[in-house]
PDB file of C-alpha atoms in Angstrom:
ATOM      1  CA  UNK A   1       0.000   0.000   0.000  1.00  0.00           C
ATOM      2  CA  UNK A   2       1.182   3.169  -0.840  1.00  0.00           C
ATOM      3  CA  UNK A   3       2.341   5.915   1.613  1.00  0.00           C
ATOM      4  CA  UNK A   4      -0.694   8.655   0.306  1.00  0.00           C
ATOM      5  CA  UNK A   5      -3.042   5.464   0.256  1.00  0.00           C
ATOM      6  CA  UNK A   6      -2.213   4.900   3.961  1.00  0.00           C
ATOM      7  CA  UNK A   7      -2.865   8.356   5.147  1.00  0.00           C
ATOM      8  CA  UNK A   8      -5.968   8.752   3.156  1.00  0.00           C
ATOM      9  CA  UNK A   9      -7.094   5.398   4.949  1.00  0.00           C
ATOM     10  CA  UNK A  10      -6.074   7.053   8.579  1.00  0.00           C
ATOM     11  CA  UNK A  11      -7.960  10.278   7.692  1.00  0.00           C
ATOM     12  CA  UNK A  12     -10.881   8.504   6.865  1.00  0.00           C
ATOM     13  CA  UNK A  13     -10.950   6.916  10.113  1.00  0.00           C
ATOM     14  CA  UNK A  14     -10.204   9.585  12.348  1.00  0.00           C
ATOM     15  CA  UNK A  15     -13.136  11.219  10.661  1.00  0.00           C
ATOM     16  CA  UNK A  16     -15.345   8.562  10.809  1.00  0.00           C
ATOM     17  CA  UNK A  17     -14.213   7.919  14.412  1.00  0.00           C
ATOM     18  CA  UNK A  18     -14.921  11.748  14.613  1.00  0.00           C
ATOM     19  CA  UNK A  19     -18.186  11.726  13.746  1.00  0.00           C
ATOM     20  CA  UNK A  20     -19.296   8.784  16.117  1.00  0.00           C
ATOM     21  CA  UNK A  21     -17.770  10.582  19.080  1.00  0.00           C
ATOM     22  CA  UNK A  22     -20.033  13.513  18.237  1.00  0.00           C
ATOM     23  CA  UNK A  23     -22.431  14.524  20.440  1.00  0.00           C
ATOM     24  CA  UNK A  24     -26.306  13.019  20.094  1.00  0.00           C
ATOM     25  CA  UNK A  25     -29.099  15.370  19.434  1.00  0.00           C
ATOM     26  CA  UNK A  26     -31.416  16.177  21.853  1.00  0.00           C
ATOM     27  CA  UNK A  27     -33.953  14.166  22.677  1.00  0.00           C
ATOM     28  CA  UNK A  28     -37.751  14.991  22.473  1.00  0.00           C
ATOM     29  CA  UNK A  29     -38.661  13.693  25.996  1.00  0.00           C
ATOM     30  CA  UNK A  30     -36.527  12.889  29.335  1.00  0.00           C
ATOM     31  CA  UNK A  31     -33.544  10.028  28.780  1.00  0.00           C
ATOM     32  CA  UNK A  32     -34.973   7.029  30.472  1.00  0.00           C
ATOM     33  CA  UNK A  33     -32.087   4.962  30.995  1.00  0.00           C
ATOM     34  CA  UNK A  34     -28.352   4.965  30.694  1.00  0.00           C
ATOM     35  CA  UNK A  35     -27.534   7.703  32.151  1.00  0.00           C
ATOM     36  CA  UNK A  36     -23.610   7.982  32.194  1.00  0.00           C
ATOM     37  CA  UNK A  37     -23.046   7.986  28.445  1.00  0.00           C
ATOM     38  CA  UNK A  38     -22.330  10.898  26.290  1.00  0.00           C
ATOM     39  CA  UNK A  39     -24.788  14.116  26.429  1.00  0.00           C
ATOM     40  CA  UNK A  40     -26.095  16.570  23.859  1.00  0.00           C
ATOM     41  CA  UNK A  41     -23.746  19.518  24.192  1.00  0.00           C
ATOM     42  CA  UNK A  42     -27.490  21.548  24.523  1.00  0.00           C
ATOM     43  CA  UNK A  43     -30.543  21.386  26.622  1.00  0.00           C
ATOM     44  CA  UNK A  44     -33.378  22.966  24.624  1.00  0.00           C
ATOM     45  CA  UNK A  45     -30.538  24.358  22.296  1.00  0.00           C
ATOM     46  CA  UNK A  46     -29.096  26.628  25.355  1.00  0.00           C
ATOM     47  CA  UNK A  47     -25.294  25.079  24.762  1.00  0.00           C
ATOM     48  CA  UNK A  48     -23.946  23.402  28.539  1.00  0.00           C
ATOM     49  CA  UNK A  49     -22.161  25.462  30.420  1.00  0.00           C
ATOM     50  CA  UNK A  50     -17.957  25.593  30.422  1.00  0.00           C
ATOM     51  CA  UNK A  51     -16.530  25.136  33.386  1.00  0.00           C
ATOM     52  CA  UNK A  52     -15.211  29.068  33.278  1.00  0.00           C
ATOM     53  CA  UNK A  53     -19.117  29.812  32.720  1.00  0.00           C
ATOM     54  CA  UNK A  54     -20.126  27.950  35.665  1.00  0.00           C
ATOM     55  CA  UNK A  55     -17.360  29.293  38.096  1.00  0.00           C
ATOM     56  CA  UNK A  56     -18.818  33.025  36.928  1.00  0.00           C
ATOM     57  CA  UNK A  57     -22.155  32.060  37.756  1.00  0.00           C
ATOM     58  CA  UNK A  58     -20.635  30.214  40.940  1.00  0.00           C
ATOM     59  CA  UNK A  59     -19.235  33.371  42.361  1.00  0.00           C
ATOM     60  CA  UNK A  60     -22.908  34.829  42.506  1.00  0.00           C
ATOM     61  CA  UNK A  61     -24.232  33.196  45.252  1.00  0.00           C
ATOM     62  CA  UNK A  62     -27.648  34.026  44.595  1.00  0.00           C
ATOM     63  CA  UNK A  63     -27.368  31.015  41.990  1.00  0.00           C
ATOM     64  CA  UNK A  64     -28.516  28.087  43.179  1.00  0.00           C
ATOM     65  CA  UNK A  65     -26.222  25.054  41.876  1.00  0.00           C
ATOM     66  CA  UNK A  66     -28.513  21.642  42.108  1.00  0.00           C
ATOM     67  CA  UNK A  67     -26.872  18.222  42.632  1.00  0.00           C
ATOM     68  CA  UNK A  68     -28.933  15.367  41.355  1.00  0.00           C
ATOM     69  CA  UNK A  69     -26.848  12.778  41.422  1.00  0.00           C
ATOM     70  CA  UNK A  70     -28.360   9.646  42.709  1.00  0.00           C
ATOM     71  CA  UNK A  71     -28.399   7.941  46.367  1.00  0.00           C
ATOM     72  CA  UNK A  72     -25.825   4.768  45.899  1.00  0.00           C
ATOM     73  CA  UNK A  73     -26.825   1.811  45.521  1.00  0.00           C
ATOM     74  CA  UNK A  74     -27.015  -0.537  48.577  1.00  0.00           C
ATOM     75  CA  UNK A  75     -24.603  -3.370  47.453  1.00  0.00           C
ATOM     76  CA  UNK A  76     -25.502  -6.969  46.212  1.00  0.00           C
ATOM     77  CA  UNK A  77     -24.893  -9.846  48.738  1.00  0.00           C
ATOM     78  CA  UNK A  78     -25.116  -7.863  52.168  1.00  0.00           C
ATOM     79  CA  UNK A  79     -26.585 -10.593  54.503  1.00  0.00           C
ATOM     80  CA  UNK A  80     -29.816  -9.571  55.680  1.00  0.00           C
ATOM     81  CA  UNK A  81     -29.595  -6.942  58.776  1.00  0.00           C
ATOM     82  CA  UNK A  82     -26.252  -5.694  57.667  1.00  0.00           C
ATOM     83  CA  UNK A  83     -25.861  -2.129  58.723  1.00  0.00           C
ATOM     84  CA  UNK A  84     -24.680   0.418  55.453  1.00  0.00           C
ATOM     85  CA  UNK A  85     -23.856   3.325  55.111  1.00  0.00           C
ATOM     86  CA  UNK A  86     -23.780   5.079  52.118  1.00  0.00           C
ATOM     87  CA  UNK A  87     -19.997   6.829  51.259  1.00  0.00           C
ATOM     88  CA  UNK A  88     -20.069  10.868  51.883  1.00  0.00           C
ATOM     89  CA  UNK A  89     -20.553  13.007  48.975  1.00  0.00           C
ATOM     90  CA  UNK A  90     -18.501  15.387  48.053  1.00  0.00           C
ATOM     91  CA  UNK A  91     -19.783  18.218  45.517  1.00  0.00           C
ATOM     92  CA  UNK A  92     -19.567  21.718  44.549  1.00  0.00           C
ATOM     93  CA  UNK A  93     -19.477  24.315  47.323  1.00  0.00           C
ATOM     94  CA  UNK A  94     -22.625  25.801  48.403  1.00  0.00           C
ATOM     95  CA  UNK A  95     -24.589  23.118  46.140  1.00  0.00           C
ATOM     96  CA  UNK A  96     -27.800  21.409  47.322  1.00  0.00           C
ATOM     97  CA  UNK A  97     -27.955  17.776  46.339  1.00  0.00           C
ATOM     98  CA  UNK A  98     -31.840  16.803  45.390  1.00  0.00           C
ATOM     99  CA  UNK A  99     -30.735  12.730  44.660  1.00  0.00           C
ATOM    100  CA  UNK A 100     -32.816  10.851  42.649  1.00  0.00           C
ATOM    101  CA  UNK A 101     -34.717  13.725  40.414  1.00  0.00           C
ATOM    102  CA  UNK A 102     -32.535  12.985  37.423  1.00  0.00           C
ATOM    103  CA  UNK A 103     -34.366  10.244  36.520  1.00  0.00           C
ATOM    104  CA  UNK A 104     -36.211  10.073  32.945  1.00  0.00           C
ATOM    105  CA  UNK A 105     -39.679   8.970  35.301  1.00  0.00           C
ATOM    106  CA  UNK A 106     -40.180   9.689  38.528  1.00  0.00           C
ATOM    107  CA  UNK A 107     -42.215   8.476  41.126  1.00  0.00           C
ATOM    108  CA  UNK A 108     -45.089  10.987  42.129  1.00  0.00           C
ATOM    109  CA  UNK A 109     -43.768  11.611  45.589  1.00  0.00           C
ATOM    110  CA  UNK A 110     -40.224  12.317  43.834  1.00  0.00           C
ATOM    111  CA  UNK A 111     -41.598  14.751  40.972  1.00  0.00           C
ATOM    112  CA  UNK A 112     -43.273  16.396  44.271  1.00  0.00           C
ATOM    113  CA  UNK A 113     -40.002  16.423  46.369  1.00  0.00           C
ATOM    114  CA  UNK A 114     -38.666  18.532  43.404  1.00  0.00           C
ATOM    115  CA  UNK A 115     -40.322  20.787  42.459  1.00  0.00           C
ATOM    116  CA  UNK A 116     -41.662  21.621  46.472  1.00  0.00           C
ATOM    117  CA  UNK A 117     -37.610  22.025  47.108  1.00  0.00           C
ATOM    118  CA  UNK A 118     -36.898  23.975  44.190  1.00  0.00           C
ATOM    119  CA  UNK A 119     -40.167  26.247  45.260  1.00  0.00           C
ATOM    120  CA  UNK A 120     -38.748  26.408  48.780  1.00  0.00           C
ATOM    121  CA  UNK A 121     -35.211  27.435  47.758  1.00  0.00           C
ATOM    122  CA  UNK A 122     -36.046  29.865  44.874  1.00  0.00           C
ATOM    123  CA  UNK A 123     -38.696  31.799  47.495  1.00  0.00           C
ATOM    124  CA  UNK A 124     -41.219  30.659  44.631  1.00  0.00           C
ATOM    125  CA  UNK A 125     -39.140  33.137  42.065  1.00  0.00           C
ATOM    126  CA  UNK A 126     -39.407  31.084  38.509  1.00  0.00           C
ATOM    127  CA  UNK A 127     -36.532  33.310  37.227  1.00  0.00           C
ATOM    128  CA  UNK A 128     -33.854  32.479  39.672  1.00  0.00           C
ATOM    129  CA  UNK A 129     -31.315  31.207  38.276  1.00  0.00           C
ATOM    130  CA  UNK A 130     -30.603  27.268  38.800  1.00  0.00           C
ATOM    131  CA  UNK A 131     -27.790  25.386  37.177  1.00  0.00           C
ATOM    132  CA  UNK A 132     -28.221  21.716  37.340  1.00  0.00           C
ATOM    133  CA  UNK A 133     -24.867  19.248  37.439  1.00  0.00           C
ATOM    134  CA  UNK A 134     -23.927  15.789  38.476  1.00  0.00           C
ATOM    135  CA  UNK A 135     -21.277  13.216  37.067  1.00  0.00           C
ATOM    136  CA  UNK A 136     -19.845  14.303  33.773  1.00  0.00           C
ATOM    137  CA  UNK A 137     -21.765  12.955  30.609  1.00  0.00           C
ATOM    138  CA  UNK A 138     -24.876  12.198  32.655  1.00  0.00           C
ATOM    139  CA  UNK A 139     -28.015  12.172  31.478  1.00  0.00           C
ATOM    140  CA  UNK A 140     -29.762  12.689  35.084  1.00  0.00           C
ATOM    141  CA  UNK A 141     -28.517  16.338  35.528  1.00  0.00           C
ATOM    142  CA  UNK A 142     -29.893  17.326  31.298  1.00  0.00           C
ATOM    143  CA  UNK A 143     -33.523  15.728  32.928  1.00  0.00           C
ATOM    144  CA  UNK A 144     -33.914  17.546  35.765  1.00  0.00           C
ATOM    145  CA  UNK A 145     -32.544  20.903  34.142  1.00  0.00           C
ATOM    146  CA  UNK A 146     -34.972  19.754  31.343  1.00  0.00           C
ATOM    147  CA  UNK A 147     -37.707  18.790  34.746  1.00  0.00           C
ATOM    148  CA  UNK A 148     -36.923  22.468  35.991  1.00  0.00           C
ATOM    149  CA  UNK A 149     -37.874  24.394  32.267  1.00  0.00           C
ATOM    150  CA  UNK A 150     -41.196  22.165  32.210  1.00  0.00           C
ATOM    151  CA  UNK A 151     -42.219  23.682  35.778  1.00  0.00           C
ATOM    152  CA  UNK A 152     -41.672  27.165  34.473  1.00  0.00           C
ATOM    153  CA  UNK A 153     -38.227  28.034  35.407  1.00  0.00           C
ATOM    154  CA  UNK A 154     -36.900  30.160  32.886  1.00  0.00           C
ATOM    155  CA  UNK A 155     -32.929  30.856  34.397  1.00  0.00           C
ATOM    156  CA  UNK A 156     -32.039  26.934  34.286  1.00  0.00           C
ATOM    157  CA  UNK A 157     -28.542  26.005  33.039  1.00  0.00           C
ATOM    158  CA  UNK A 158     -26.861  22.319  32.680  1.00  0.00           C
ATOM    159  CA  UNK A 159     -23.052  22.209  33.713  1.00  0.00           C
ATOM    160  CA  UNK A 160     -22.618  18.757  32.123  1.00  0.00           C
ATOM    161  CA  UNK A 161     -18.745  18.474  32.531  1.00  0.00           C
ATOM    162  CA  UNK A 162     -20.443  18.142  36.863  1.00  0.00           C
ATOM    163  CA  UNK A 163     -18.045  17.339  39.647  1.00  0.00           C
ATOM    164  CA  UNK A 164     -15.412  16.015  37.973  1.00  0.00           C
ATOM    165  CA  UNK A 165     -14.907  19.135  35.193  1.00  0.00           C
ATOM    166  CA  UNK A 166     -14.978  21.364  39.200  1.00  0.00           C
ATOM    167  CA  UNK A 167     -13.119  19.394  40.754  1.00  0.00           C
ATOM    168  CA  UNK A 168     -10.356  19.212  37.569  1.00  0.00           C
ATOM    169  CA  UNK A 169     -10.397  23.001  37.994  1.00  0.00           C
ATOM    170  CA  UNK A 170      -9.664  22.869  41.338  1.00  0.00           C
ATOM    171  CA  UNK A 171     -12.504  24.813  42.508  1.00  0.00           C
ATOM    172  CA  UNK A 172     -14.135  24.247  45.948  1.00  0.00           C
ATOM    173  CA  UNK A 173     -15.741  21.680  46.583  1.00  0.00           C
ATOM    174  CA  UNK A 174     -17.102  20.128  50.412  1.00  0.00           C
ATOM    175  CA  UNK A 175     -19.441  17.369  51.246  1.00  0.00           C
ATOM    176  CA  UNK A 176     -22.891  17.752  50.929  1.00  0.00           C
ATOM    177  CA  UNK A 177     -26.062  15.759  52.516  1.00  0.00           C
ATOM    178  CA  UNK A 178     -29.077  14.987  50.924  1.00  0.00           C
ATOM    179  CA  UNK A 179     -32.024  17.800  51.407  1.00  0.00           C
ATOM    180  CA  UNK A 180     -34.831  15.957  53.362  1.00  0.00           C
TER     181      UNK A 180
END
C-alpha cells in the first residue's frame, strides 16, 4: 500500500471515528435509561455550560447550583440486617444535592419532592437562576434541568462536565447531605 493510500485510509478513520464521538441530538422527551453515556452539548438548544461559565455564575451566590446525582446503591450480597452506610458526597461548594430527580420517570412523591424544594429554595421566584450538574456525561442532571424548564423556570442552566470538570479546575468543593 502506498504511503498517500495509507494516510488517506487514517484520515478517513479519524473522521469517521470523529463523527461517532459527536455529540447526540437532543432528545424529544426525558432520557430514560443509561444515564452515564455521552450528552447533547445543549438542553433545549441553550449550549452546557464551560466550566469558566459555571465558576462566573458560581461566584454569585444568589445562583442556586442543584446536585442530582443519585443515592448509591445498597450493594448486592449484604446478609440480611447488615448495617450500610452510604460513602459521603462530596460536591460543589454551596450546592444542594436533590438525589434521585434525574431520573427520565419519577415516582409521584419524587416529581413532588422537586419541584416543592426547588419552590422552597427559589422563594417561589421562577426566574432564579438554577444550574443543574452531576457526574460528567450524565443524562440525570440534562432531565432535571430539562424537569426544571417544564415547571416554568426560565434561568435553568446544565453544567454537564459536573463534579469532575470542578473538581479538575480545582474549585471548591465540600461534602454535601441529601435535602430531606
Amino acid at each position: 500500500m502506498s504511503a498517500r493510500r495509507i494516510w488517506l485510509t487514517l484520515a478517513l478513520a479519524l473522521l469517521s471515528g470523529a463523527a461517532l464521538a459527536a455529540a447526540p441530538p437532543e432528545p424529544a422527551d426525558y432520557r430514560l435509561g443509561d444515564y452515564q453515556s455521552p450528552t447533547p452539548d445543549t438542553l433545549n438548544g441553550q449550549p452546557a455550560l464551560t466550566v469558566e461559565a459555571a465558576k462566573n455564575l458560581w461566584s454569585d451566590p444568589k445562583v442556586l447550583f442543584v446536585d442530582v446525582l443519585p443515592h448509591a446503591p445498597r450493594p448486592e450480597g449484604l446478609a440480611p440486617g447488615t448495617v450500610w452506610q452510604e460513602k459521603p458526597h462530596v460536591s460543589i461548594v454551596r450546592a444542594v444535592w436533590l438525589p434521585e430527580v434525574g431520573r427520565g420517570a419519577l415516582a409521584a412523591e419524587t416529581e413532588l419532592y422537586f419541584s416543592r424544594s426547588l419552590t422552597e429554595l427559589t422563594g417561589g421566584d421562577k426566574a432564579a437562576p438554577l444550574v443543574f450538574f452531576c457526574k460528567r456525561a450524565c443524562w440525570m442532571s440534562w432531565n432535571a434541568a430539562k424537569r426544571a424548564q417544564a415547571l416554568g423556570y426560565s434561568r435553568v442552566y446544565w453544567y454537564s462536565d459536573g463534579v469532575e470538570g470542578w473538581r479538575e479546575a480545582g474549585l471548591p468543593m465540600e461534602e454535601i447531605a441529601p435535602r430531606p
